[in-house]
Coordinates of C-alpha atoms (C1' of nucleotides) in Angstrom, one line a residue:
Chain A
M1 CA 0.2 0.0 0.0
T2 CA 2.9 2.3 -0.1
G3 CA 2.9 4.1 -3.3
G4 CA 6.0 4.2 -6.1
P5 CA 8.8 1.7 -6.3
S6 CA 9.6 1.8 -2.6
I7 CA 11.0 -1.6 -1.3
R8 CA 9.7 -0.4 2.0
A9 CA 6.7 -2.6 1.4
V10 CA 9.2 -5.7 1.4
P11 CA 8.0 -7.4 4.2
F12 CA 11.2 -7.6 6.5
S13 CA 10.1 -4.4 7.9
K14 CA 7.6 -5.3 10.4
S15 CA 6.9 -8.0 13.0
T16 CA 4.8 -11.0 12.3
G17 CA 3.3 -13.0 15.0
G18 CA 4.9 -12.0 18.2
I19 CA 8.2 -12.7 17.0
A20 CA 11.0 -9.7 17.2
V21 CA 12.1 -9.6 13.3
R22 CA 14.9 -7.0 13.1
L23 CA 14.3 -4.0 10.6
L24 CA 16.1 -4.2 7.2
S25 CA 18.9 -1.8 6.7
D26 CA 18.6 0.5 3.9
R27 CA 21.5 -1.5 1.9
H28 CA 19.7 -4.7 2.5
R29 CA 16.5 -3.2 1.2
R30 CA 18.5 -1.8 -1.7
Q31 CA 20.0 -4.9 -2.2
L32 CA 16.8 -6.7 -2.4
A33 CA 15.1 -4.1 -4.5
A34 CA 17.7 -4.5 -7.3
I35 CA 16.8 -8.4 -8.1
A36 CA 12.9 -8.1 -6.9
T37 CA 9.8 -7.7 -8.8
R38 CA 6.7 -6.3 -7.6
M39 CA 3.3 -8.1 -8.6
R40 CA 0.0 -7.0 -8.2
V41 CA -2.2 -10.1 -8.9
P42 CA -6.3 -10.4 -8.1
A43 CA -7.5 -13.4 -6.0
R44 CA -7.6 -16.9 -7.1
T45 CA -4.3 -16.6 -9.3
I46 CA -1.9 -19.1 -9.0
L47 CA 1.5 -18.3 -8.5
Y48 CA 3.2 -21.6 -9.1
R49 CA 2.2 -25.4 -9.0
E50 CA 3.3 -28.1 -6.9
D51 CA 6.0 -30.1 -8.7
S52 CA 7.1 -27.2 -11.3
P53 CA 10.7 -26.2 -11.1
L54 CA 11.6 -23.8 -8.6
S55 CA 12.5 -20.5 -10.3
W56 CA 11.4 -17.6 -7.5
I57 CA 11.2 -17.1 -3.9
F58 CA 8.2 -15.0 -2.8
F59 CA 7.7 -12.1 -0.1
N60 CA 4.0 -11.7 0.6
S61 CA 3.6 -7.7 1.0
E62 CA -0.4 -7.7 1.0
G63 CA -2.9 -9.8 1.1
V64 CA -3.5 -13.7 1.6
V65 CA -2.0 -16.6 -0.2
K66 CA -2.8 -20.4 0.5
A67 CA 0.0 -23.1 0.0
F68 CA -1.5 -26.5 -0.3
R69 CA -1.1 -29.8 -2.1
E70 CA -3.4 -32.0 -4.3
L71 CA -3.8 -35.5 -2.7
P72 CA -3.6 -38.8 -5.0
S73 CA -7.5 -39.0 -3.3
G74 CA -8.4 -35.7 -4.8
K75 CA -8.6 -33.9 -1.4
R76 CA -6.6 -31.0 -0.7
S77 CA -4.6 -30.2 2.1
I78 CA -3.7 -26.5 2.8
A79 CA 0.0 -26.9 4.3
A80 CA 0.0 -22.7 5.4
F81 CA -1.7 -19.5 4.7
L82 CA 0.9 -16.9 4.1
F83 CA 0.1 -13.4 5.3
Q84 CA 2.0 -9.9 5.1
G85 CA 5.6 -10.8 5.9
D86 CA 5.8 -14.2 5.0
I87 CA 8.0 -15.8 2.5
F88 CA 7.1 -18.8 0.4
G89 CA 8.6 -20.8 -2.3
L90 CA 9.4 -23.9 -0.6
A91 CA 11.0 -26.7 -3.0
E92 CA 12.3 -30.2 -2.7
N93 CA 15.1 -31.4 -5.4
G94 CA 14.4 -28.3 -7.1
L95 CA 10.7 -28.7 -7.7
Y96 CA 8.2 -26.9 -5.7
V97 CA 6.7 -28.4 -2.8
N98 CA 3.1 -26.7 -3.1
T99 CA 1.0 -25.1 -5.2
T100 CA 0.4 -21.5 -4.2
Q101 CA -2.7 -19.4 -4.9
A102 CA -4.0 -15.9 -4.0
V103 CA -7.0 -16.0 -1.8
T104 CA -7.3 -12.3 -1.7
P105 CA -5.8 -9.6 -4.1
V106 CA -2.5 -9.8 -3.2
T107 CA 1.1 -7.9 -3.7
V108 CA 4.3 -10.2 -3.6
Y109 CA 7.8 -9.6 -4.5
R110 CA 9.1 -12.1 -6.4
I111 CA 13.2 -13.0 -6.4
P112 CA 14.9 -15.2 -8.9
S113 CA 15.7 -18.2 -6.5
D114 CA 19.5 -18.5 -7.9
L115 CA 20.1 -14.5 -7.6
L116 CA 18.9 -14.6 -4.1
T117 CA 21.4 -17.6 -3.4
D118 CA 24.1 -15.3 -4.7
V119 CA 22.9 -12.6 -2.8
L120 CA 22.2 -14.2 0.5
R121 CA 25.8 -16.1 0.2
R122 CA 27.6 -12.8 0.2
D123 CA 25.6 -11.2 3.0
P124 CA 25.3 -13.2 6.2
E125 CA 23.7 -10.7 7.6
L126 CA 20.8 -10.7 5.4
E127 CA 20.8 -14.5 4.9
F128 CA 20.0 -14.4 9.0
H129 CA 16.8 -12.4 8.3
F130 CA 15.8 -15.6 6.0
L131 CA 17.0 -18.1 8.5
T132 CA 14.8 -16.3 11.1
K133 CA 11.8 -16.3 8.5
V134 CA 12.2 -20.1 7.9
T135 CA 12.5 -20.7 11.4
H136 CA 9.2 -18.5 11.9
E137 CA 7.5 -20.8 9.1
L138 CA 8.6 -24.0 11.0
R139 CA 7.2 -22.7 14.5
K140 CA 3.8 -22.0 12.5
A141 CA 4.0 -25.7 10.7
Q142 CA 4.6 -27.5 14.5
H143 CA 2.0 -25.1 15.6
R144 CA -0.7 -26.3 12.9
A145 CA 0.2 -29.9 13.8
I146 CA -0.5 -29.8 17.4
V147 CA -4.0 -28.1 16.4
L148 CA -4.3 -31.1 13.9
G149 CA -3.9 -33.5 17.1
R150 CA -6.9 -32.2 18.7
R151 CA -9.9 -34.3 18.1
D152 CA -12.9 -31.5 18.4
A153 CA -13.8 -29.5 15.6
A154 CA -15.0 -26.4 17.6
G155 CA -11.4 -26.4 19.5
R156 CA -9.8 -26.5 16.4
L157 CA -11.6 -24.0 14.7
A158 CA -11.2 -21.4 17.8
T159 CA -7.6 -22.1 17.7
F160 CA -7.6 -21.2 13.8
L161 CA -9.4 -17.7 14.7
T162 CA -6.8 -17.3 17.4
M163 CA -4.3 -17.6 14.7
L164 CA -5.8 -15.3 12.4
E165 CA -6.1 -12.5 15.2
K166 CA -2.2 -13.0 16.2
G167 CA -1.4 -12.1 12.5
L168 CA -2.9 -8.9 13.1
L169 CA -1.2 -6.0 14.4
H170 CA -3.3 -5.9 17.5
K171 CA -5.2 -2.8 17.1
T172 CA -6.3 -2.3 20.7
G173 CA -9.8 -3.2 21.5
A174 CA -10.5 -4.6 18.1
T175 CA -12.6 -7.5 18.3
S176 CA -13.3 -8.4 14.9
I177 CA -11.2 -10.8 13.2
P178 CA -11.1 -10.9 9.5
V179 CA -11.9 -14.4 8.0
P180 CA -10.5 -13.8 4.2
M181 CA -10.3 -17.5 3.1
S182 CA -13.8 -20.1 2.5
R183 CA -14.9 -22.6 4.9
T184 CA -13.5 -24.8 2.3
D185 CA -10.0 -23.7 3.0
I186 CA -10.5 -23.6 6.5
A187 CA -11.6 -27.2 6.2
N188 CA -8.8 -28.2 4.1
Y189 CA -6.2 -26.5 6.6
L190 CA -7.8 -28.2 9.8
G191 CA -7.9 -31.6 8.1
L192 CA -11.9 -31.2 8.6
S193 CA -14.9 -31.6 6.2
L194 CA -16.4 -28.7 5.1
E195 CA -19.7 -29.3 7.1
A196 CA -17.7 -30.1 10.2
V197 CA -16.3 -26.5 9.8
S198 CA -19.6 -25.2 9.6
R199 CA -21.4 -27.1 12.3
A200 CA -18.2 -25.9 14.6
A201 CA -18.9 -22.2 13.4
R202 CA -22.8 -22.6 14.5
Q203 CA -21.6 -24.3 17.8
L204 CA -19.6 -21.5 18.9
T205 CA -22.2 -19.2 18.1
R206 CA -24.8 -21.3 19.9
E207 CA -22.5 -21.2 22.8
G208 CA -22.2 -17.4 22.9
I209 CA -18.8 -17.6 22.5
V210 CA -18.1 -16.1 18.8
E211 CA -20.5 -14.3 16.4
F212 CA -20.2 -14.3 12.9
E213 CA -20.9 -11.0 10.8
G214 CA -21.3 -12.6 7.3
R215 CA -19.2 -15.4 6.7
H216 CA -15.5 -13.4 6.6
I217 CA -15.6 -11.5 9.9
A218 CA -15.7 -13.2 13.6
H219 CA -16.1 -11.5 16.5
V220 CA -14.8 -12.8 20.0
V221 CA -18.0 -12.2 22.4
N222 CA -16.9 -14.2 25.4
R223 CA -13.0 -14.0 25.6
A224 CA -12.9 -16.0 28.9
R225 CA -14.8 -19.0 27.3
F226 CA -12.9 -18.5 23.8
D227 CA -9.3 -18.6 25.6
T228 CA -10.4 -21.8 27.7
L229 CA -11.7 -23.4 24.5
V230 CA -8.3 -22.9 22.7
A231 CA -6.0 -23.6 25.7
A232 CA -8.0 -27.1 25.9
L233 CA -5.4 -28.8 24.1
Chain B
M1 CA 30.9 -43.7 16.0
T2 CA 33.9 -41.8 14.6
G3 CA 36.5 -42.2 17.5
G4 CA 38.2 -39.1 19.0
P5 CA 37.5 -35.7 19.1
S6 CA 37.0 -35.5 15.1
I7 CA 34.2 -33.2 13.9
R8 CA 33.5 -35.6 11.3
A9 CA 30.9 -37.0 13.0
V10 CA 29.4 -33.6 12.8
P11 CA 25.7 -34.1 10.9
F12 CA 26.5 -31.7 8.0
S13 CA 28.7 -34.5 6.3
K14 CA 26.0 -36.5 5.4
S15 CA 22.6 -36.5 3.4
T16 CA 19.3 -37.1 4.9
G17 CA 15.7 -37.7 3.7
G18 CA 16.7 -37.6 0.0
I19 CA 17.9 -33.8 -0.1
A20 CA 21.4 -33.3 -1.4
V21 CA 23.4 -31.5 1.4
R22 CA 26.6 -30.2 0.7
L23 CA 29.3 -31.4 2.5
L24 CA 31.0 -29.3 5.0
S25 CA 34.3 -27.8 3.8
D26 CA 37.5 -28.5 6.4
R27 CA 37.6 -25.0 7.3
H28 CA 33.8 -25.4 8.4
R29 CA 34.3 -28.5 10.5
R30 CA 37.4 -26.7 12.0
Q31 CA 35.3 -23.6 13.1
L32 CA 32.2 -25.9 14.5
A33 CA 34.7 -28.2 16.3
A34 CA 36.2 -25.0 17.9
I35 CA 32.8 -24.1 19.8
A36 CA 31.1 -27.3 19.8
T37 CA 30.7 -29.7 22.8
R38 CA 30.6 -33.6 22.5
M39 CA 28.2 -35.5 24.5
R40 CA 27.2 -39.0 25.0
V41 CA 24.0 -39.3 27.3
P42 CA 21.8 -42.4 27.8
A43 CA 18.2 -43.1 26.6
R44 CA 15.9 -40.9 28.5
T45 CA 17.9 -37.9 29.3
I46 CA 16.0 -34.6 28.9
L47 CA 18.4 -32.2 27.0
Y48 CA 16.5 -29.3 27.4
R49 CA 12.9 -28.3 28.5
E50 CA 9.9 -26.3 26.8
D51 CA 10.1 -22.5 27.9
S52 CA 13.3 -22.5 29.5
P53 CA 16.0 -20.1 28.2
L54 CA 17.6 -20.8 24.9
S55 CA 21.3 -21.6 25.6
W56 CA 22.4 -24.5 22.9
I57 CA 21.6 -25.6 19.6
F58 CA 21.8 -29.2 19.1
F59 CA 23.3 -31.3 16.0
N60 CA 22.3 -35.1 16.5
S61 CA 25.1 -37.0 15.5
E62 CA 23.7 -40.7 16.7
G63 CA 20.8 -42.1 17.9
V64 CA 16.9 -40.8 18.1
V65 CA 15.7 -37.8 19.9
K66 CA 12.0 -36.6 20.5
A67 CA 10.9 -33.0 20.7
F68 CA 7.6 -32.8 22.6
R69 CA 5.2 -30.3 24.1
E70 CA 3.2 -30.9 27.6
L71 CA -0.4 -29.9 26.8
P72 CA -2.4 -28.3 29.4
S73 CA -4.7 -31.4 29.4
G74 CA -1.6 -33.5 30.0
K75 CA -1.6 -35.0 26.9
R76 CA 1.8 -34.6 25.1
S77 CA 2.2 -34.0 21.6
I78 CA 5.6 -35.0 19.9
A79 CA 6.4 -32.5 17.4
A80 CA 9.3 -34.5 15.7
F81 CA 11.6 -37.2 16.1
L82 CA 15.3 -36.1 15.4
F83 CA 17.3 -38.7 13.4
Q84 CA 21.2 -38.5 12.6
G85 CA 22.0 -35.4 11.0
D86 CA 19.1 -32.9 12.6
I87 CA 19.5 -30.1 14.0
F88 CA 17.4 -29.1 16.9
G89 CA 17.0 -26.6 19.4
L90 CA 14.0 -24.2 18.1
A91 CA 13.1 -21.3 20.5
E92 CA 10.8 -18.3 20.2
N93 CA 11.5 -15.3 22.3
G94 CA 14.8 -16.7 23.8
L95 CA 12.9 -19.7 25.1
Y96 CA 12.8 -23.2 23.8
V97 CA 9.7 -24.2 22.3
N98 CA 10.0 -28.3 23.0
T99 CA 11.1 -30.4 25.7
T100 CA 13.5 -32.7 23.8
Q101 CA 14.8 -36.2 25.1
A102 CA 16.7 -38.9 24.0
V103 CA 14.8 -41.9 22.8
T104 CA 17.9 -44.3 22.4
P105 CA 21.2 -43.6 23.8
V106 CA 22.5 -40.3 21.8
T107 CA 25.4 -38.6 20.6
V108 CA 24.9 -34.8 20.2
Y109 CA 26.9 -31.9 19.5
R110 CA 26.0 -28.8 21.4
I111 CA 26.9 -25.1 20.4
P112 CA 26.0 -22.2 22.4
S113 CA 23.3 -20.4 20.5
D114 CA 25.0 -17.0 20.7
L115 CA 28.7 -18.1 20.0
L116 CA 26.7 -20.1 16.8
T117 CA 24.9 -17.1 15.8
D118 CA 28.2 -15.0 15.7
V119 CA 29.9 -17.7 13.6
L120 CA 27.1 -18.1 11.3
R121 CA 27.1 -14.0 10.7
R122 CA 30.5 -14.3 9.7
D123 CA 30.0 -17.0 7.3
P124 CA 27.5 -16.8 5.0
E125 CA 28.8 -20.5 3.3
L126 CA 28.3 -22.0 6.8
E127 CA 25.2 -20.2 7.4
F128 CA 23.6 -21.6 4.0
H129 CA 23.9 -24.9 5.6
F130 CA 21.8 -23.9 8.5
L131 CA 19.3 -22.3 6.2
T132 CA 19.0 -25.6 3.9
K133 CA 18.7 -27.3 7.4
V134 CA 16.1 -25.8 8.7
T135 CA 14.1 -26.0 5.5
H136 CA 14.5 -29.6 5.6
E137 CA 12.7 -29.5 9.1
L138 CA 10.0 -27.3 7.7
R139 CA 9.4 -29.7 4.9
K140 CA 9.3 -32.8 7.6
A141 CA 6.6 -30.6 9.5
Q142 CA 4.5 -29.9 6.9
H143 CA 4.6 -33.4 5.8
R144 CA 3.4 -34.4 9.1
A145 CA 0.8 -32.3 9.2
I146 CA -0.5 -34.1 6.1
V147 CA -0.3 -37.3 7.4
L148 CA -2.4 -35.8 10.7
G149 CA -4.7 -35.1 8.4
R150 CA -5.7 -38.6 7.4
R151 CA -8.5 -40.4 9.3
D152 CA -7.5 -43.9 9.1
A153 CA -5.3 -45.1 12.0
A154 CA -3.4 -47.6 9.8
G155 CA -2.8 -45.3 7.1
R156 CA -0.9 -43.2 9.6
L157 CA 1.1 -45.6 10.8
A158 CA 2.1 -46.9 7.7
T159 CA 3.1 -43.6 6.7
F160 CA 5.0 -43.3 9.8
L161 CA 6.8 -46.6 9.1
T162 CA 7.8 -44.9 5.6
M163 CA 9.1 -42.2 7.4
L164 CA 11.7 -44.1 9.5
E165 CA 12.5 -46.1 6.4
K166 CA 13.6 -43.2 4.2
G167 CA 15.5 -42.0 7.1
L168 CA 17.6 -45.0 6.7
L169 CA 20.8 -45.1 4.1
H170 CA 18.9 -47.7 2.3
K171 CA 20.9 -50.7 2.8
T172 CA 19.8 -52.3 -0.3
G173 CA 17.4 -55.3 0.1
A174 CA 16.9 -54.4 3.7
T175 CA 13.7 -55.2 4.7
S176 CA 13.4 -54.4 8.4
I177 CA 12.6 -51.2 9.6
P178 CA 13.7 -50.2 12.9
V179 CA 11.4 -48.4 15.4
P180 CA 13.2 -47.0 18.5
M181 CA 10.6 -45.3 20.0
S182 CA 7.2 -46.8 21.8
R183 CA 3.9 -46.8 20.8
T184 CA 3.1 -44.3 23.2
D185 CA 5.7 -42.1 21.4
I186 CA 3.8 -43.1 18.1
A187 CA 0.7 -42.4 19.5
N188 CA 1.7 -38.9 20.7
Y189 CA 3.1 -38.1 17.4
L190 CA 0.3 -39.3 14.8
G191 CA -2.3 -37.7 17.2
L192 CA -3.5 -41.2 18.1
S193 CA -4.4 -43.1 21.1
L194 CA -2.0 -45.6 22.4
E195 CA -4.7 -48.3 21.6
A196 CA -5.5 -47.0 18.3
V197 CA -1.9 -47.6 17.3
S198 CA -2.0 -50.9 18.6
R199 CA -4.8 -52.0 16.8
A200 CA -3.4 -50.2 13.6
A201 CA -0.7 -52.4 13.8
R202 CA -2.1 -55.8 14.3
Q203 CA -4.6 -54.8 11.4
L204 CA -1.2 -54.3 9.3
T205 CA -0.1 -57.7 10.4
R206 CA -3.5 -59.2 10.0
E207 CA -3.6 -58.2 6.4
G208 CA -0.4 -59.4 5.7
I209 CA 1.3 -56.1 4.8
V210 CA 3.8 -55.5 7.8
E211 CA 4.9 -58.0 10.0
F212 CA 6.5 -57.0 13.7
E213 CA 9.5 -58.6 15.1
G214 CA 9.2 -57.8 18.7
R215 CA 7.9 -54.2 19.3
H216 CA 10.8 -52.7 17.8
I217 CA 11.5 -53.8 14.2
A218 CA 9.1 -54.0 11.6
H219 CA 9.0 -55.9 8.0
V220 CA 7.3 -54.9 5.2
V221 CA 6.0 -58.1 3.8
N222 CA 3.5 -56.9 0.9
R223 CA 5.4 -53.9 -0.4
A224 CA 2.5 -53.2 -3.3
R225 CA 0.2 -53.2 -0.9
F226 CA 1.9 -51.3 1.8
D227 CA 2.8 -48.6 -0.7
T228 CA -0.7 -48.4 -2.0
L229 CA -1.8 -47.7 1.7
V230 CA 0.6 -45.0 2.0
A231 CA -0.4 -43.3 -1.0
A232 CA -3.9 -43.4 -0.1
L233 CA -3.8 -40.1 1.4
Chain C
dC1 C1' 13.4 -62.8 39.4
dG2 C1' 10.2 -59.6 40.6
dT3 C1' 7.8 -55.1 39.6
dA4 C1' 6.6 -51.2 37.3
dG5 C1' 6.0 -49.1 33.1
dT6 C1' 4.0 -50.5 28.8
dA7 C1' 1.2 -52.6 25.5
dT8 C1' -2.5 -55.5 24.0
dT9 C1' -7.7 -56.6 23.3
dG10 C1' -12.5 -56.1 24.3
dA11 C1' -16.9 -53.3 24.9
dA12 C1' -19.5 -49.4 24.6
dA13 C1' -20.3 -44.4 23.2
dC14 C1' -18.9 -40.1 21.1
dG15 C1' -18.1 -37.3 17.2
dG16 C1' -17.1 -36.4 12.5
dA17 C1' -17.3 -38.3 7.4
dT18 C1' -20.2 -38.9 4.1
dC19 C1' -24.7 -38.6 1.7
dA20 C1' -28.5 -35.7 0.6
dA21 C1' -31.4 -31.7 0.3
dT22 C1' -31.8 -26.9 0.7
dA23 C1' -29.9 -22.1 1.1
dT24 C1' -27.3 -18.4 0.5
dC25 C1' -23.4 -16.1 -1.4
dT26 C1' -20.8 -13.9 -5.5
dG27 C1' -19.4 -12.2 -9.7
dT28 C1' -21.2 -11.8 -14.3
dG29 C1' -24.2 -10.1 -17.9
dG30 C1' -28.5 -7.9 -19.2
Chain D
dC1 C1' -29.3 -1.9 -10.3
dC2 C1' -31.3 -6.3 -10.7
dA3 C1' -31.7 -11.0 -11.9
dC4 C1' -29.7 -15.1 -12.5
dA5 C1' -26.3 -19.3 -12.3
dG6 C1' -22.9 -21.7 -10.3
dA7 C1' -20.3 -22.3 -6.8
dT8 C1' -19.9 -22.1 -1.7
dA9 C1' -22.2 -23.1 2.5
dT10 C1' -25.8 -24.7 5.8
dT11 C1' -28.8 -28.2 8.2
dG12 C1' -30.0 -32.9 8.6
dA13 C1' -30.0 -38.1 9.0
dT14 C1' -27.2 -42.1 9.4
dC15 C1' -22.6 -44.6 9.4
dC16 C1' -18.3 -45.9 11.2
dG17 C1' -13.8 -45.4 13.2
dT18 C1' -11.4 -43.6 16.9
dT19 C1' -11.6 -42.4 22.0
dT20 C1' -12.5 -44.2 26.0
dC21 C1' -12.7 -47.2 29.8
dA22 C1' -11.6 -51.3 31.9
dA23 C1' -9.3 -55.9 32.5
dT24 C1' -5.3 -58.7 31.4
dA25 C1' -0.8 -59.5 29.4
dC26 C1' 3.8 -58.6 28.4
dT27 C1' 8.4 -56.6 28.7
dA28 C1' 12.3 -54.4 30.4
dC29 C1' 14.8 -52.7 34.0
dG30 C1' 16.7 -52.8 38.8

DNA sequence: CGTAGTATTGAAACGGATCAATATCTGTGG
DNA sequence: CCACAGATATTGATCCGTTTCAATACTACG
């Protein structure tokens, strides 16, 4: 949302989800700006497909992206949602591991992976930022795995809402949580059926814990019970 | 298993799970040897506890370590098993995220985290190795999450055995898979009850897919059906 | 060789998946 | 701006598998 060609919008400049991410120096910004391409794409745009050859690493600057795998059974498993500040482009043996698709209109920075590798190998400080970023993704993945260990659908959904909430920059007193993705996406992320997610949402409403305003905004009505439910891992 | 103080046993020197890990140069080995401490500990030793202050990063050189979190409900969720070549010591805000405990007798290298950080910041090549390692852990975590998305216990267990098998250095023709951890550990990793794991093992046996020799060795009897089951995600 | 932790097996109940029908939303063109 | 159509979501009923509870068997370690 910063106008012009400024690299300020590159996500390194902000904190995400509670960990302190050091700010990029101007030198680093310039370095990245020299090799990055800014892209604005509409929702549903596919950025790359699984098993296609790795060519770019991406930075999400604005909007939400989902990373998923198509399973042999035809089901799809969403590995992660990428928010502002997240990097993505995970590959194995030179092939992307997931397919990534814009959930909302998205602004990303795209850097050729070989160029990025070169820059990183020459600049340990910058590389350290990446190490931090990937470590952060690792924590997110482990956290998701813990959530998937839960049996109860309502608890999983509540925990998911917490994730979304923590991703925000905690506007004080803001009780509304934007839920940009579809129920189907949530189901695929939580390892539940669409119906189970729908029923879980209803249950949270019925019990006076969460209220939904349309399908894309949630309000935590009873914070105490909400927190209890989330903590009841 | 290499005798003496050689740093050769440091895990960077071998490939893990299919990704090509570049060998460490002698210079890098020397650099790490200067700050690393080799430790041999018996099974069940706790290496660090969750929420304790980060002080070391570990390298697993020999044996199996589990990383888990104690959940408020009293259950425990195993985030990962660390095998030969894996690094561990994930922290958030300066506190370890998991508790780690030796499953078998273990040989690890322990490096003070601040020293390691210093070395990495001065050596991009070495740092790149770490980036690769962490990325590898990230893939493992995402893979686990996909497994947890499965509903059927037998499929989860079979997939788990596959993981263990791929971790091996593929001795050609070796049909036996060592299963060093307990059934309870497997249950905590797969998000199943102990009973479900036990029944799943029995089912695999009954259907002539896997045979167990004691509780810590598995043989894949019918590879075709085994692979089908694993692929049936 | 005994004992405590670990694992197996059985029976019952809960909860989510699935199938099916209906409702609501979203984006497109009139 | 409205109407329509396809996609997305809700709700209901039934089925199936895992959890839980409980009793017994095994195994590993001192």
